[in-house]
mmCIF file with all atom_site columns, C-alpha atoms in Angstrom:
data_model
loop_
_atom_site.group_PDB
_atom_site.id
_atom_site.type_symbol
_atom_site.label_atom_id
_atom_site.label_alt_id
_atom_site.label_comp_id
_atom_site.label_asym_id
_atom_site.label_entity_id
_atom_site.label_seq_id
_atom_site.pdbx_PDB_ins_code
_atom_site.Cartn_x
_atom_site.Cartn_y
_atom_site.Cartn_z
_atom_site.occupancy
_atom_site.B_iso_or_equiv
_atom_site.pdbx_formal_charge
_atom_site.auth_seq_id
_atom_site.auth_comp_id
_atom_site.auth_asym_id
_atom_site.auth_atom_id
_atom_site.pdbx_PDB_model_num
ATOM 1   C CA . UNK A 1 1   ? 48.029 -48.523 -44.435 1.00 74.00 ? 21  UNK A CA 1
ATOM 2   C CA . UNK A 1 2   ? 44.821 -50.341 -45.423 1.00 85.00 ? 22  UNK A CA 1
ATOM 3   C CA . UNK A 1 3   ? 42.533 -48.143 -47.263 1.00 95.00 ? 23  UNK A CA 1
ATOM 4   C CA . UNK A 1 4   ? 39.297 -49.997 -46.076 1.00 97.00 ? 24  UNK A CA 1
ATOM 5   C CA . UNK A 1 5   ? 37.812 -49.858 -42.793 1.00 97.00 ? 25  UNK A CA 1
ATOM 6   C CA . UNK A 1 6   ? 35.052 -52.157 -41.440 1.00 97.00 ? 26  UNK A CA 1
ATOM 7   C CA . UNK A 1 7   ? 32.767 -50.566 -38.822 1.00 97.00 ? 27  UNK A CA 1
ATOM 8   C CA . UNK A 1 8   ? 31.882 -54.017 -36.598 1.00 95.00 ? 28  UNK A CA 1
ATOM 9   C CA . UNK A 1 9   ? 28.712 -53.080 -34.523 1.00 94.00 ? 29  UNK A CA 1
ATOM 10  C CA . UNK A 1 10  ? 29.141 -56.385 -31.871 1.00 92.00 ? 30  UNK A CA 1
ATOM 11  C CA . UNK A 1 11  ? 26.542 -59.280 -32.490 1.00 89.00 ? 31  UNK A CA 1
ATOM 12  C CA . UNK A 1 12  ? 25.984 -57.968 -35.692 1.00 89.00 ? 32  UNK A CA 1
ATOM 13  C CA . UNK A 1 13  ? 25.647 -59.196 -39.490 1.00 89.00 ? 33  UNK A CA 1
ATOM 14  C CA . UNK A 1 14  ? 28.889 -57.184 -39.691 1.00 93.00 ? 34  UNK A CA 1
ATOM 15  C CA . UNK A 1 15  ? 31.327 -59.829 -39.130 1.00 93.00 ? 35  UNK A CA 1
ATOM 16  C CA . UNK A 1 16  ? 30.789 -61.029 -43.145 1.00 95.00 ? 36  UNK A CA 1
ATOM 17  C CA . UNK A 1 17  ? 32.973 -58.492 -44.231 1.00 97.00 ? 37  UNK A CA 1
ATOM 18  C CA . UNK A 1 18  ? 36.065 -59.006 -41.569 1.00 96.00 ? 38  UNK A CA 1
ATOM 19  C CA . UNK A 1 19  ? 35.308 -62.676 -42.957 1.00 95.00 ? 39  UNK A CA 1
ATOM 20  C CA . UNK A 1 20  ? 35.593 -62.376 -46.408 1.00 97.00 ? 40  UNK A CA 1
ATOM 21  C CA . UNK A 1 21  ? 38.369 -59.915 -46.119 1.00 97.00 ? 41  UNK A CA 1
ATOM 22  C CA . UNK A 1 22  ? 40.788 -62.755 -44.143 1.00 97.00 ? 42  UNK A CA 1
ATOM 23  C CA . UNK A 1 23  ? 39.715 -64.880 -46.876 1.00 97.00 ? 43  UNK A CA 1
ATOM 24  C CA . UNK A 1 24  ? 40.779 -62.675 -49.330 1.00 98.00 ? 44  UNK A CA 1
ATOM 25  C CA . UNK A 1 25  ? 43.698 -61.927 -47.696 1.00 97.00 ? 45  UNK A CA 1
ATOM 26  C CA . UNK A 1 26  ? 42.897 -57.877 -48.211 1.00 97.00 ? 46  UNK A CA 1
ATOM 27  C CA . UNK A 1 27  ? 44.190 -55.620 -45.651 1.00 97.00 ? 47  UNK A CA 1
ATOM 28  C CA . UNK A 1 28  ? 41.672 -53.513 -43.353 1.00 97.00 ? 48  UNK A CA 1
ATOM 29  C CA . UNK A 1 29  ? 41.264 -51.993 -40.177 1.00 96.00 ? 49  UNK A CA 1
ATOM 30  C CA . UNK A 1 30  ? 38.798 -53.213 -37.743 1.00 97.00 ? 50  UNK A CA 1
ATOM 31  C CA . UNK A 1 31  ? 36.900 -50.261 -35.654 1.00 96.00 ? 51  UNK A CA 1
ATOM 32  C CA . UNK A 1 32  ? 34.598 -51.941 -32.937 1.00 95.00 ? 52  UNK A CA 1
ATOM 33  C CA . UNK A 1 33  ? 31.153 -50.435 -31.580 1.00 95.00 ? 53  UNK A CA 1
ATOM 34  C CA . UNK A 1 34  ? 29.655 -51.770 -28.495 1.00 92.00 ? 54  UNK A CA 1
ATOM 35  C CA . UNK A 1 35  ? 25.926 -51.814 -28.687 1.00 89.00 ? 55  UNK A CA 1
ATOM 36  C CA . UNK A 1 36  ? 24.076 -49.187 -26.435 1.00 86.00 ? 56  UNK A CA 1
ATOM 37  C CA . UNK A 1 37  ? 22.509 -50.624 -24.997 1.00 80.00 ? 57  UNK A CA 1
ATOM 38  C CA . UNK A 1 38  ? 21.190 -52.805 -27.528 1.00 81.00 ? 58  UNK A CA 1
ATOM 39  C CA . UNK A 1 39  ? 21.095 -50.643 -30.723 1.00 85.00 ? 59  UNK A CA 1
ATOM 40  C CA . UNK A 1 40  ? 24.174 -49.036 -32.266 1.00 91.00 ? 60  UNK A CA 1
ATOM 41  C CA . UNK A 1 41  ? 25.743 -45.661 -29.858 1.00 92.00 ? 61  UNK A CA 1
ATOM 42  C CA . UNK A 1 42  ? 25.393 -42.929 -31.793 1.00 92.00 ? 62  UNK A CA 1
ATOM 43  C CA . UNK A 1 43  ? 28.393 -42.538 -32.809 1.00 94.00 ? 63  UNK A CA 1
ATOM 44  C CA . UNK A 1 44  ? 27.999 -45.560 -35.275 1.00 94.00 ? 64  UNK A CA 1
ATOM 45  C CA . UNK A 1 45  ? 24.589 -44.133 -36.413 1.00 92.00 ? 65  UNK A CA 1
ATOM 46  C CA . UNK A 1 46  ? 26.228 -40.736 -37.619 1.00 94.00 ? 66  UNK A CA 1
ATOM 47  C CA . UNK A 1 47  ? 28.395 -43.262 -40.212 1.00 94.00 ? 67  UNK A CA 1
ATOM 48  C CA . UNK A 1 48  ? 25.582 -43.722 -42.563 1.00 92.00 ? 68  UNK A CA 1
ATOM 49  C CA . UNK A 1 49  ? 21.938 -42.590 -42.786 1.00 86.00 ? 69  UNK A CA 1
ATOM 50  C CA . UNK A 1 50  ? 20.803 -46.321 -42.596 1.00 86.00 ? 70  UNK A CA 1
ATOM 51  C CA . UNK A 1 51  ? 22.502 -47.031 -39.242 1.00 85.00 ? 71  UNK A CA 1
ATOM 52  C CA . UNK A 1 52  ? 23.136 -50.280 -39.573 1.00 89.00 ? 72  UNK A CA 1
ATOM 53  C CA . UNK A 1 53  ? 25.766 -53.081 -39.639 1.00 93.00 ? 73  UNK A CA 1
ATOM 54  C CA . UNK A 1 54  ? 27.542 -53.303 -41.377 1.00 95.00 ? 74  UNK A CA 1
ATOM 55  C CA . UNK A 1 55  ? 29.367 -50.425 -42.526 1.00 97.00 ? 75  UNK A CA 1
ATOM 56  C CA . UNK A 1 56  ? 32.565 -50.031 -44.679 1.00 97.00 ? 76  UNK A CA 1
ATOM 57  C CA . UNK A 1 57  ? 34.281 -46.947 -45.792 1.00 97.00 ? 77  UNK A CA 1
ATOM 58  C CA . UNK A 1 58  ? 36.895 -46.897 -48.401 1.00 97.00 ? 78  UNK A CA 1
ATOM 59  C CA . UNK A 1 59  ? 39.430 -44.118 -47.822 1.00 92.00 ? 79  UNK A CA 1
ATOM 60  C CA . UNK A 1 60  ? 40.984 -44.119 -51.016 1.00 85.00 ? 80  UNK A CA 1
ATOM 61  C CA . UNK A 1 61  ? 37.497 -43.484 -52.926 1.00 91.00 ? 81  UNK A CA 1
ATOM 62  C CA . UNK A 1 62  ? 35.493 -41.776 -50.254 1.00 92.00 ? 82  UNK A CA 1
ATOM 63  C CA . UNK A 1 63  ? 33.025 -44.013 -50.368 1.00 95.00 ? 83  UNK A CA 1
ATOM 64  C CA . UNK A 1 64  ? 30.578 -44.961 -47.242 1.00 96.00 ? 84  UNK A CA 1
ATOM 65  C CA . UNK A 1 65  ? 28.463 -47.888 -47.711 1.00 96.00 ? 85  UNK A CA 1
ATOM 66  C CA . UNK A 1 66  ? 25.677 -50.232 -46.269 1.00 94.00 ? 86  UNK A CA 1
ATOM 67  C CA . UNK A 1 67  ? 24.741 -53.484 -46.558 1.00 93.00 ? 87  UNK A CA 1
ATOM 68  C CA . UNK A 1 68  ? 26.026 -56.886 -46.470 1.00 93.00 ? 88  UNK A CA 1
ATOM 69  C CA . UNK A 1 69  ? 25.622 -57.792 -50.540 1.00 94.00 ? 89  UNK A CA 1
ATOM 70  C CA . UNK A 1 70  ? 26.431 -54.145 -51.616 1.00 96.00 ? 90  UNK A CA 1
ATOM 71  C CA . UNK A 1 71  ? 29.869 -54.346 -48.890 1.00 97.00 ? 91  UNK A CA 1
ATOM 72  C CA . UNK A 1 72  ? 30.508 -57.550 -50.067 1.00 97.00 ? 92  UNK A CA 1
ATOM 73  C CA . UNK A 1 73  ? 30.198 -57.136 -54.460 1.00 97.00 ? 93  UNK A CA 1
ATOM 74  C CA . UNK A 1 74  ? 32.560 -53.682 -53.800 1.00 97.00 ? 94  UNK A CA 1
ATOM 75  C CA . UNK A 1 75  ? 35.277 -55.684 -51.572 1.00 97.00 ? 95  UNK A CA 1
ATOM 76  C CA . UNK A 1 76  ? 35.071 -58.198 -54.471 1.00 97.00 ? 96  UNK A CA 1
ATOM 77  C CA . UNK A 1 77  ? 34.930 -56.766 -57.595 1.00 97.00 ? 97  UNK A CA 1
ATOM 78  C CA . UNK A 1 78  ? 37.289 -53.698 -56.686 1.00 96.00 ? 98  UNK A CA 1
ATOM 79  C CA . UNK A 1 79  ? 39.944 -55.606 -54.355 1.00 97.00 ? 99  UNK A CA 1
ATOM 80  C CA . UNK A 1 80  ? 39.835 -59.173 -55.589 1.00 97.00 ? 100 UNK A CA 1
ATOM 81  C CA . UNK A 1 81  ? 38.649 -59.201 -59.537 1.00 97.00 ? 101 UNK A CA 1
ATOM 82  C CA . UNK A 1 82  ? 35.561 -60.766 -59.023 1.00 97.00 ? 102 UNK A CA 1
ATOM 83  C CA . UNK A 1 83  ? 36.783 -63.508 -56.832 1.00 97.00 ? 103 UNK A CA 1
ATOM 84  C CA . UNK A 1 84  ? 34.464 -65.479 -54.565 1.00 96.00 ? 104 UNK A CA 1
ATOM 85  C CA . UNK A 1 85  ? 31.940 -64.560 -57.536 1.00 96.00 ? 105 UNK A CA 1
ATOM 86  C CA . UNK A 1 86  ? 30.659 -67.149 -59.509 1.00 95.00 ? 106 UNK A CA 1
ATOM 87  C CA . UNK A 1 87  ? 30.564 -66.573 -63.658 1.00 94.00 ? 107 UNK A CA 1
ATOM 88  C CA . UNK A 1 88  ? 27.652 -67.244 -65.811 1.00 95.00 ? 108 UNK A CA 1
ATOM 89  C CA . UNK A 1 89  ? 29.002 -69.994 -67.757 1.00 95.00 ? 109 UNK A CA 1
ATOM 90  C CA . UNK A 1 90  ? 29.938 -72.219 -64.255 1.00 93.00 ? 110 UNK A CA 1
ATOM 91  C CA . UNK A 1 91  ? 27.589 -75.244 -63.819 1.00 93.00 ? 111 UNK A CA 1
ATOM 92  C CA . UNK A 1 92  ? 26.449 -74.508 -59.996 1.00 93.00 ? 112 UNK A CA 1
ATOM 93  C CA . UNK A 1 93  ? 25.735 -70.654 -61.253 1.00 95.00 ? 113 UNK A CA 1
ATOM 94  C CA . UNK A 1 94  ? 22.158 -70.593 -60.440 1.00 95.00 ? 114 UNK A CA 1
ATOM 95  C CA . UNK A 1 95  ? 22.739 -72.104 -57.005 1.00 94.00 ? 115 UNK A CA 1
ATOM 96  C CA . UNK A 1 96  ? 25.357 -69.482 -56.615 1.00 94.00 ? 116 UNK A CA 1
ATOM 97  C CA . UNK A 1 97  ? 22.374 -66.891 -57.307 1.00 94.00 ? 117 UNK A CA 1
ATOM 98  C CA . UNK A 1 98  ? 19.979 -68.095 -55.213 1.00 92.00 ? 118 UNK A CA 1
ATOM 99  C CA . UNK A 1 99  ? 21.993 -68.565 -52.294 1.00 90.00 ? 119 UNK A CA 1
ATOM 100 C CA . UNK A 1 100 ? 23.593 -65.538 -52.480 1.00 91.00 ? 120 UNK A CA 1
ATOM 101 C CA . UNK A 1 101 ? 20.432 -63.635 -52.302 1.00 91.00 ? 121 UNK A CA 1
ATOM 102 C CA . UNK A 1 102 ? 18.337 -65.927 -50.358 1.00 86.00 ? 122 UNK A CA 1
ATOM 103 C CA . UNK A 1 103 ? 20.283 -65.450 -46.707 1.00 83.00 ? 123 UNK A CA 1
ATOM 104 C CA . UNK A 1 104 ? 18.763 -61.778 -46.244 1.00 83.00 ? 124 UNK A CA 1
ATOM 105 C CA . UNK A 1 105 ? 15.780 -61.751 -48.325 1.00 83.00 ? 125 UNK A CA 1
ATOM 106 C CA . UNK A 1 106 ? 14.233 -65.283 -47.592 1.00 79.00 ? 126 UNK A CA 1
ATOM 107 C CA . UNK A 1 107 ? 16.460 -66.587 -44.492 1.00 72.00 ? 127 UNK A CA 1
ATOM 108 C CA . UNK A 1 108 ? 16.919 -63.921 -41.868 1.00 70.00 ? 128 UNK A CA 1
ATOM 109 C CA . UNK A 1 109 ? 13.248 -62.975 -42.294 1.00 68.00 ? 129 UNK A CA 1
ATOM 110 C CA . UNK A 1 110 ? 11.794 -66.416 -42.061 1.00 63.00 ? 130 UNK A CA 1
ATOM 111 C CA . UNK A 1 111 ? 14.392 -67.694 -40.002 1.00 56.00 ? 131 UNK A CA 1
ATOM 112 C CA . UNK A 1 112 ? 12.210 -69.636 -37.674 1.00 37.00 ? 132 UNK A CA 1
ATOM 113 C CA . UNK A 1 113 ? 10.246 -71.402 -40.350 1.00 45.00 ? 133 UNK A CA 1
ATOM 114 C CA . UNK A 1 114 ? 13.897 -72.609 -42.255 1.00 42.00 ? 134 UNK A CA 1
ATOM 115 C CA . UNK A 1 115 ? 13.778 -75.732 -43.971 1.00 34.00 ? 135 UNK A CA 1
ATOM 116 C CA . UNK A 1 116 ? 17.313 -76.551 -44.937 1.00 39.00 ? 136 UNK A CA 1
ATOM 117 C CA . UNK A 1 117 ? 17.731 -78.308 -48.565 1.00 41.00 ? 137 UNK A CA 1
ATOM 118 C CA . UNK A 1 118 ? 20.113 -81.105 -48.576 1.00 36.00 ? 138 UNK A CA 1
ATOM 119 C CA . UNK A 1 119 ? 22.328 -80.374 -51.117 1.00 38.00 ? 139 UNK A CA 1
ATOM 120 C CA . UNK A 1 120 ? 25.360 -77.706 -50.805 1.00 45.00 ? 140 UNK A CA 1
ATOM 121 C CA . UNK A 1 121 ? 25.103 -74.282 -51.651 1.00 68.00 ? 141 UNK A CA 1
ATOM 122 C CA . UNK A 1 122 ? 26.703 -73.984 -54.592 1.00 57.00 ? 142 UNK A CA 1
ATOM 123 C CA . UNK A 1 123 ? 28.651 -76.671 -55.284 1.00 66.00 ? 143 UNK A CA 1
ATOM 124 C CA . UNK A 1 124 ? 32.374 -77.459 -53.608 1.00 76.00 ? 144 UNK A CA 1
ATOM 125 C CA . UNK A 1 125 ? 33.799 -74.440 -54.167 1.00 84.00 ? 145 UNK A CA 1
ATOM 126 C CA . UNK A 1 126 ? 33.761 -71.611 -51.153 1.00 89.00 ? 146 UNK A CA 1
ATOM 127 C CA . UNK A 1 127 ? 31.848 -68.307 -52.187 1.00 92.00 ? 147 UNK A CA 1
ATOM 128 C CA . UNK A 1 128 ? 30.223 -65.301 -50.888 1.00 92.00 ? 148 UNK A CA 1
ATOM 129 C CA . UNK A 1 129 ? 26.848 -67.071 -50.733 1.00 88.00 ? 149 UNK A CA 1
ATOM 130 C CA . UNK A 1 130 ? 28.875 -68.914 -47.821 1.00 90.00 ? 150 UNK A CA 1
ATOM 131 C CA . UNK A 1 131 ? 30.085 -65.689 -46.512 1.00 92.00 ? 151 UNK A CA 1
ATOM 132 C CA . UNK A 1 132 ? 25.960 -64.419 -46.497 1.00 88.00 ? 152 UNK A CA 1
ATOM 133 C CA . UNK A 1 133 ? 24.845 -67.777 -45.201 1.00 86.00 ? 153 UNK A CA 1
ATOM 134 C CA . UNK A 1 134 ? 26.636 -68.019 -41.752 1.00 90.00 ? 154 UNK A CA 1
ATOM 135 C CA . UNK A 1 135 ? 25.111 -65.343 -39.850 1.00 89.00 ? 155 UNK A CA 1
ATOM 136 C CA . UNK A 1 136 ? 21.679 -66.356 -39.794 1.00 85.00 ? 156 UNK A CA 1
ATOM 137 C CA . UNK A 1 137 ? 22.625 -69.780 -38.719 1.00 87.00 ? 157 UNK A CA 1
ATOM 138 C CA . UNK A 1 138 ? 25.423 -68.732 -36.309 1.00 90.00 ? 158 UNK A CA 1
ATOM 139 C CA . UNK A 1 139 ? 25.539 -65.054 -34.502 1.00 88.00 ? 159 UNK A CA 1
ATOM 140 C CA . UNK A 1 140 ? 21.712 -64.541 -35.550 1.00 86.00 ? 160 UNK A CA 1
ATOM 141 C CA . UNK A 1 141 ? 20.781 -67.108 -32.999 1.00 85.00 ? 161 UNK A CA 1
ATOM 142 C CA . UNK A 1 142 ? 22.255 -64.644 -30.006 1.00 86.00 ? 162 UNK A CA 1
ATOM 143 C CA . UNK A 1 143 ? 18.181 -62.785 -30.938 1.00 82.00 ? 163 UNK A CA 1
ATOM 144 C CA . UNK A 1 144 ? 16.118 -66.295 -31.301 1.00 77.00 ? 164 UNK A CA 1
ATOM 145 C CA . UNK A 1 145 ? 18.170 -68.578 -28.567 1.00 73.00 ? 165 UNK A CA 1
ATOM 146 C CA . UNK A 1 146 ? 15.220 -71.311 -28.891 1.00 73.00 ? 166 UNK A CA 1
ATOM 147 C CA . UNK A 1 147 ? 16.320 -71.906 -32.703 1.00 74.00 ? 167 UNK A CA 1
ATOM 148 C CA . UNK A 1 148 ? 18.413 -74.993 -32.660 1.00 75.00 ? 168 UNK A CA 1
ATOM 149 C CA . UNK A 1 149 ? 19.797 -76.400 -35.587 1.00 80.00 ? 169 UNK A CA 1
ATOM 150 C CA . UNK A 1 150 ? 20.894 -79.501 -34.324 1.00 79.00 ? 170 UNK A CA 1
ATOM 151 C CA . UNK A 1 151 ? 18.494 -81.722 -35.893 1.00 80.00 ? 171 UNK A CA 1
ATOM 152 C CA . UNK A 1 152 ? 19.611 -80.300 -39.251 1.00 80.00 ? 172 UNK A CA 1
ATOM 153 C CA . UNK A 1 153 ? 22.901 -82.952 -40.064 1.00 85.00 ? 173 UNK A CA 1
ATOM 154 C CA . UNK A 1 154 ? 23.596 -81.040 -43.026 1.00 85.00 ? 174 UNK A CA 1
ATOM 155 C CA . UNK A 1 155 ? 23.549 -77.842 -42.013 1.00 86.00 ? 175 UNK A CA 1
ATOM 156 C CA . UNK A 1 156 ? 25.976 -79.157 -38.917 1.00 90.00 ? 176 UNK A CA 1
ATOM 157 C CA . UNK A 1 157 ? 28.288 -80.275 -41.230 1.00 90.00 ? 177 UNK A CA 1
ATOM 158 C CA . UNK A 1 158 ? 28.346 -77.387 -43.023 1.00 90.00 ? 178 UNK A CA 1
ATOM 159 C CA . UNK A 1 159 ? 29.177 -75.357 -40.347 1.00 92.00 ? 179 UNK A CA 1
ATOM 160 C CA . UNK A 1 160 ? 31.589 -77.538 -39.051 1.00 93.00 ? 180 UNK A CA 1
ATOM 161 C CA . UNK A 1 161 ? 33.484 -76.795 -42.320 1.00 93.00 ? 181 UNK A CA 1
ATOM 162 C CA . UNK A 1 162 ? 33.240 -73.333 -41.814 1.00 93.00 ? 182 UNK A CA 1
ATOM 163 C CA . UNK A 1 163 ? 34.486 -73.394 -38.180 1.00 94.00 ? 183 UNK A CA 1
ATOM 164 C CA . UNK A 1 164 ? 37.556 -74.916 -40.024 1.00 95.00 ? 184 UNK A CA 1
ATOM 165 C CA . UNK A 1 165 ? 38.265 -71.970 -42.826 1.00 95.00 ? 185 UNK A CA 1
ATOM 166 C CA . UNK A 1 166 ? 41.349 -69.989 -41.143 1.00 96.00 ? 186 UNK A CA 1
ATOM 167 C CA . UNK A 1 167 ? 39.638 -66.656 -42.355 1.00 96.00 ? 187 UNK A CA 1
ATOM 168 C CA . UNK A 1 168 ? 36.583 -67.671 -40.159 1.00 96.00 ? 188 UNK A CA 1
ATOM 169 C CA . UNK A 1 169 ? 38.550 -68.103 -37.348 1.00 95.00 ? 189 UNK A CA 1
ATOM 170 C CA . UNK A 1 170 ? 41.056 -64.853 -37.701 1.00 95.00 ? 190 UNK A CA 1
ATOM 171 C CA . UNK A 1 171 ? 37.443 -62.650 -38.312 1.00 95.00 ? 191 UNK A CA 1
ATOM 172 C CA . UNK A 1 172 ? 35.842 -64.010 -35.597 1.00 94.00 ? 192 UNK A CA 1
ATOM 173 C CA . UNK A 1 173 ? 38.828 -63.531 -33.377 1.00 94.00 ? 193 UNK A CA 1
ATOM 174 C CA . UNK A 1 174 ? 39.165 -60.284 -34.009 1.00 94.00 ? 194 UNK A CA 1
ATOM 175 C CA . UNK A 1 175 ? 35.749 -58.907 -34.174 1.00 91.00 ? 195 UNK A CA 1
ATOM 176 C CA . UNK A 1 176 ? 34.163 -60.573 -31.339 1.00 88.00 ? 196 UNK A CA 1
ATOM 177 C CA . UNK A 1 177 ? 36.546 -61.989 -29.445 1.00 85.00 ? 197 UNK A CA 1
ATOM 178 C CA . UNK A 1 178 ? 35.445 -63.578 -25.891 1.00 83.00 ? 198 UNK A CA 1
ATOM 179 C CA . UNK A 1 179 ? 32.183 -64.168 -27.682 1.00 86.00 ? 199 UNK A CA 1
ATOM 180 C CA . UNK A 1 180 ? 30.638 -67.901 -27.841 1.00 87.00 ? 200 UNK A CA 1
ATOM 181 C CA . UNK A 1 181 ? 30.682 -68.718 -31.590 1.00 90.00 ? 201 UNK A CA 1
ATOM 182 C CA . UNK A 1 182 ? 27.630 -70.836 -32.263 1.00 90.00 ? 202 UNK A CA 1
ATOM 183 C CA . UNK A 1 183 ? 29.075 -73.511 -35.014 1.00 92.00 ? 203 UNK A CA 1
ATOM 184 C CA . UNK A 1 184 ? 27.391 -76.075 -33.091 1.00 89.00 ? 204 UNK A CA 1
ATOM 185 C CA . UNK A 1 185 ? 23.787 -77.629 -32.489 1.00 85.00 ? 205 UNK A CA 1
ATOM 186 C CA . UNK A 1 186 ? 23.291 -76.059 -29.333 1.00 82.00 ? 206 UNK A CA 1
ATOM 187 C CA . UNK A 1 187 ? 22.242 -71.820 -28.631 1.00 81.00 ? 207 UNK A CA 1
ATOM 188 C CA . UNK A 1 188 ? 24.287 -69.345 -26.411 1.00 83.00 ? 208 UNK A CA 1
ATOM 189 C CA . UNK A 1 189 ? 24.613 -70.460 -23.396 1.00 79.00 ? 209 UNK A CA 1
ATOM 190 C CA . UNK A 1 190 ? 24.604 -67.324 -22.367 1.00 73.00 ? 210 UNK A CA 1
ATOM 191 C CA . UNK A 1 191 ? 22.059 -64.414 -23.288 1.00 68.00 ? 211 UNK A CA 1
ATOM 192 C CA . UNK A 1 192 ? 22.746 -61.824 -26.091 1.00 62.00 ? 212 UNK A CA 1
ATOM 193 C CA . UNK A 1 193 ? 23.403 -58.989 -23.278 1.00 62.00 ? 213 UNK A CA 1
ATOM 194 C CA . UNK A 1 194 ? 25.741 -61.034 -21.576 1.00 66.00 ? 214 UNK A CA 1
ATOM 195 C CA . UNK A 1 195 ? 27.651 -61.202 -24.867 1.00 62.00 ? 215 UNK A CA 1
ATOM 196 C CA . UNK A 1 196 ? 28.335 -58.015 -25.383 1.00 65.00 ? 216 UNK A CA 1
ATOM 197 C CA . UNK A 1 197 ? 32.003 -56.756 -24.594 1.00 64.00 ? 217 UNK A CA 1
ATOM 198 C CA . UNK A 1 198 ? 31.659 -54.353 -21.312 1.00 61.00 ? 218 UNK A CA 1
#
């Protein structure tokens, strides 16, 4: 039985975690909140004084916890050794950093005034500055439908290669399935209500 549980609020930043935990192969239960009617029910709120997505409790430690990086450094460093993580000594290390940090604290605020570098992330290799990256280009654009990244090759690319990663797929699939996922240069085509499961 999987100790860790990920509480998915739909058409949220949530869907990192079931992400990185099909890349790392981890076990976990999935529990699924419908919006209502556009903030999380109640019942999601109670979770967590913050009361919001995501959220991921730990059975075997008793731990509740918020927030994408913090969710993402415990998954990592207590279930996987550190994997996904860059080390100090690799060459692409302060790319790692930056992108890591910059999708919440630079991206999602400034999202409409993005102006996408043209080299990779941080280097070749697939981390968790990916798995922090993908919202804000992706689900994010269910809230700002007139952002359109298609005149952005490079960032097309990129998430072209990410609509390829199995573990994208298999999260996706199971924590908002039904729902249009935006890997492409066009919006929703249909409006963030209209995405939500009934």
């Amino acid at each position: 039985m999987p100790q860790l549980t990920v509480h998915h609020l739909h058409v949220s930043q949530s869907e990192r975690l079931p992400w990185l935990l099909e890349e790392l192969k981890i076990p976990y239960n999935l529990k699924l909140y419908t919006r209502s009617p556009l903030l999380a029910p109640p019942e999601y709120k109670s979770l967590h004084p913050q009361g919001t997505a995501p959220i991921l409790t730990d059975d075997g430690s008793n731990v509740v916890l918020a927030e994408s990086g913090a969710c993402i450094e415990y998954i990592c460093h207590k279930y996987a050794s550190g994997k996904l993580f860059l080390k100090p000594g690799y060459t692409n290390y302060p790319d790692f950093l930056y992108w890591w940090h910059w999708a919440n604290a630079s991206f999602m605020p400034a999202v409409a005034r993005v102006f996408w570098r043209s080299s990779s992330l941080a280097g070749s290799e697939f981390t968790v500055a990916d798995v922090m990256v993908v919202f804000p280009l992706t689900t994010f654009r269910y809230f700002y439908p007139g952002l359109r990244v298609g005149e952005y090759g490079n960032v097309l690319r990129y998430l072209g290669r990410v609509g390829e990663r199995e573990g994208y797929r298999r999260a996706m699939g199971r924590c908002e399935d039904g729902m249009e996922v935006l890997l492409g240069r066009e919006g929703p085509r249909r409006g963030f209500m209209e995405s939500l499961p009934n």
